[in-house]
C-alpha cells in the first residue's frame, strides 16, 4: 500500500473560474472558452466547474459581469474620487492606458459582437464610459454639446487604438513611444 501523501486538491471558487475564463478570452477569444480546457488549465476536473456553474454560458455571463464590474469599481469608481475635474481626465487617461488585461479582454469582445451574451455587456460598458467622459468634460468646463462630442471622440480613439493594436498588431511601439502617445492624447483631447 502506498503511504505517500496524496496531493491536496485545490478547491476553486466561482471567482477562480471567472478569472481563468477572462484570461482564456483575452488569449484566445470568446469562441475558445471551453469548460474542459479551463479545467485542464486549472488542474481540476470538470466536476469542480459544475459545482459553481450550470453551463459554459453561465460562466461566460459571470466572467463578463466580473470584467464589467472591475471597470466600474476599480477604474471609474476610483477616478470619480478625484475632486478636480481637470486632474480627473489626465489621471483617467494614464490609468486606463496601463491596464493591459482589461484591454485584451475588451479587444477579444470586440471580435465577438455577434455573441448574444457579449452584445448587451459591450453596449452597457460603452454607454457608461461615454457618459462618464461626457460628465468629466462638462465638469472640466466644456459646453454640453462639445463635451458629448469630445467624449465620443475620446472613446472612439480608445476603441480604435485597441482594434489596431490587439487585432492587427499595429502600431508596434515601445513603452516610451506609448507613454508619449498617451501624453499626446491628453494634450489633444483634454481642454486646457
Coordinates of C-alpha atoms in Angstrom, one line a residue:
X1 CA 0.0 0.0 0.0
X2 CA 1.3 3.4 -1.0
X3 CA 1.7 5.6 2.1
X4 CA 3.0 8.7 0.3
X5 CA 0.8 11.7 0.9
X6 CA -1.7 12.4 -1.8
X7 CA -1.5 15.9 -3.2
X8 CA -4.2 18.2 -1.7
X9 CA -7.0 19.0 -4.0
X10 CA -7.4 22.7 -4.7
X11 CA -10.9 23.9 -4.1
X12 CA -11.7 26.5 -6.6
X13 CA -14.2 29.3 -6.2
X14 CA -16.5 30.7 -8.8
X15 CA -14.2 33.7 -8.9
X16 CA -11.2 31.4 -9.8
X17 CA -13.2 30.1 -12.8
X18 CA -14.3 33.6 -13.9
X19 CA -10.8 35.0 -13.8
X20 CA -9.5 32.0 -15.7
X21 CA -12.3 32.4 -18.3
X22 CA -11.4 36.1 -18.8
X23 CA -7.7 35.1 -19.3
X24 CA -8.8 32.5 -21.9
X25 CA -11.0 35.1 -23.6
X26 CA -8.1 37.6 -23.7
X27 CA -5.7 34.9 -25.0
X28 CA -7.9 33.1 -27.5
X29 CA -11.3 34.8 -27.8
X30 CA -14.8 34.1 -26.7
X31 CA -15.2 31.1 -29.0
X32 CA -12.3 29.3 -27.4
X33 CA -13.9 29.4 -24.0
X34 CA -14.4 25.7 -23.1
X35 CA -15.0 24.0 -19.7
X36 CA -12.7 21.1 -20.3
X37 CA -9.8 23.3 -21.4
X38 CA -10.3 25.5 -18.4
X39 CA -10.4 22.6 -16.0
X40 CA -7.2 21.2 -17.5
X41 CA -5.5 24.6 -17.2
X42 CA -6.6 24.9 -13.6
X43 CA -5.6 21.3 -12.8
X44 CA -9.1 20.2 -11.7
X45 CA -11.9 18.1 -13.0
X46 CA -15.0 19.4 -14.8
X47 CA -16.9 18.5 -11.7
X48 CA -15.4 21.5 -10.0
X49 CA -16.9 23.7 -12.7
X50 CA -20.3 22.2 -12.3
X51 CA -20.2 22.9 -8.6
X52 CA -20.4 26.7 -9.5
X53 CA -21.9 26.9 -12.9
X54 CA -24.6 25.0 -14.8
X55 CA -23.3 25.8 -18.3
X56 CA -20.5 27.4 -20.3
X57 CA -22.8 30.3 -21.0
X58 CA -23.4 30.8 -17.2
X59 CA -19.6 31.0 -16.8
X60 CA -19.3 33.4 -19.7
X61 CA -22.0 35.6 -18.3
X62 CA -20.4 35.7 -14.8
X63 CA -17.0 36.4 -16.3
X64 CA -18.3 39.2 -18.4
X65 CA -20.1 40.7 -15.3
X66 CA -16.8 40.5 -13.4
X67 CA -15.0 42.3 -16.2
X68 CA -17.7 45.0 -16.4
X69 CA -17.8 45.5 -12.6
X70 CA -14.0 45.8 -12.5
X71 CA -14.1 48.7 -15.0
X72 CA -16.9 50.4 -12.9
X73 CA -15.4 49.8 -9.5
X74 CA -11.7 49.8 -9.9
X75 CA -11.2 52.3 -12.7
X76 CA -14.1 54.7 -13.0
X77 CA -15.0 54.5 -9.3
X78 CA -11.5 55.5 -8.2
X79 CA -11.2 58.2 -10.8
X80 CA -14.5 59.7 -9.6
X81 CA -12.9 60.2 -6.2
X82 CA -10.6 62.9 -7.7
X83 CA -12.2 66.2 -6.8
X84 CA -10.6 68.4 -9.5
X85 CA -12.1 67.5 -12.9
X86 CA -9.0 68.9 -14.7
X87 CA -7.0 66.3 -12.8
X88 CA -9.6 63.6 -13.2
X89 CA -9.3 63.3 -17.0
X90 CA -5.5 63.1 -17.3
X91 CA -5.5 60.5 -14.5
X92 CA -8.1 58.5 -16.3
X93 CA -6.1 58.5 -19.5
X94 CA -2.9 57.4 -17.7
X95 CA -4.6 54.8 -15.6
X96 CA -6.6 53.3 -18.4
X97 CA -3.5 53.3 -20.7
X98 CA -1.7 50.9 -18.4
X99 CA -4.5 48.4 -17.8
X100 CA -3.4 45.7 -20.1
X101 CA -5.6 42.7 -19.2
X102 CA -8.9 44.6 -19.4
X103 CA -7.8 45.9 -22.8
X104 CA -7.1 42.4 -24.0
X105 CA -10.5 41.2 -22.9
X106 CA -12.2 44.3 -24.5
X107 CA -10.4 43.6 -27.8
X108 CA -11.5 40.0 -27.7
X109 CA -15.0 41.0 -27.0
X110 CA -15.0 43.4 -30.0
X111 CA -14.4 40.4 -32.1
X112 CA -17.4 38.6 -30.6
X113 CA -20.1 41.2 -31.1
X114 CA -22.2 38.5 -32.8
X115 CA -22.5 36.6 -29.5
X116 CA -25.8 37.3 -27.7
X117 CA -24.2 37.5 -24.2
X118 CA -21.4 39.8 -25.3
X119 CA -23.6 42.5 -27.1
X120 CA -25.5 43.8 -24.0
X121 CA -22.4 43.9 -21.9
X122 CA -20.4 45.8 -24.5
X123 CA -23.4 48.2 -25.0
X124 CA -23.6 48.9 -21.3
X125 CA -19.9 49.3 -20.9
X126 CA -19.6 51.7 -23.9
X127 CA -22.6 53.7 -22.8
X128 CA -21.3 54.0 -19.2
X129 CA -17.8 55.0 -20.3
X130 CA -19.1 57.6 -22.8
X131 CA -21.4 59.0 -20.1
X132 CA -18.5 59.2 -17.7
X133 CA -16.4 61.0 -20.2
X134 CA -19.2 63.4 -21.1
X135 CA -19.7 64.3 -17.4
X136 CA -16.0 64.7 -16.9
X137 CA -15.6 67.0 -19.9
X138 CA -18.6 69.1 -18.8
X139 CA -17.2 69.4 -15.3
X140 CA -13.9 70.4 -16.9
X141 CA -15.7 73.4 -18.4
X142 CA -16.8 72.3 -21.9
X143 CA -20.3 73.2 -23.0
X144 CA -22.8 70.2 -23.2
X145 CA -22.7 69.6 -26.9
X146 CA -18.9 69.9 -27.1
X147 CA -18.5 67.7 -24.1
X148 CA -20.6 65.0 -25.6
X149 CA -18.7 65.2 -28.9
X150 CA -15.3 65.1 -27.1
X151 CA -16.5 62.1 -25.1
X152 CA -17.4 60.3 -28.3
X153 CA -14.1 61.2 -29.9
X154 CA -12.2 60.1 -26.9
X155 CA -13.9 56.8 -26.7
X156 CA -13.7 56.2 -30.4
X157 CA -9.9 56.9 -30.2
X158 CA -9.6 54.3 -27.4
X159 CA -11.6 51.6 -29.2
X160 CA -9.7 52.3 -32.5
X161 CA -6.4 52.0 -30.8
X162 CA -7.4 48.7 -29.2
X163 CA -8.6 47.4 -32.6
X164 CA -5.3 48.4 -34.3
X165 CA -3.1 47.2 -31.5
X166 CA -4.7 43.9 -30.5
X167 CA -6.4 42.9 -33.7
X168 CA -3.8 44.0 -36.3
X169 CA -0.7 44.3 -34.1
X170 CA -0.3 47.9 -35.1
X171 CA 1.2 50.2 -34.3
X172 CA 4.3 48.4 -32.9
X173 CA 5.5 50.9 -30.4
X174 CA 7.8 50.6 -27.3
X175 CA 6.9 51.8 -23.8
X176 CA 8.4 55.2 -24.3
X177 CA 6.6 55.8 -27.5
X178 CA 3.3 54.5 -26.0
X179 CA 3.7 56.9 -23.0
X180 CA 4.4 59.8 -25.4
X181 CA 1.2 58.8 -27.3
X182 CA -0.8 58.9 -24.1
X183 CA 0.6 62.3 -23.2
X184 CA -0.3 63.5 -26.8
X185 CA -3.8 62.2 -26.3
X186 CA -4.1 64.1 -23.0
X187 CA -2.8 67.3 -24.6
X188 CA -5.1 66.9 -27.6
X189 CA -8.3 65.8 -26.0
X190 CA -8.3 67.5 -22.6
X191 CA -9.2 71.2 -22.6
X192 CA -6.5 73.5 -21.2

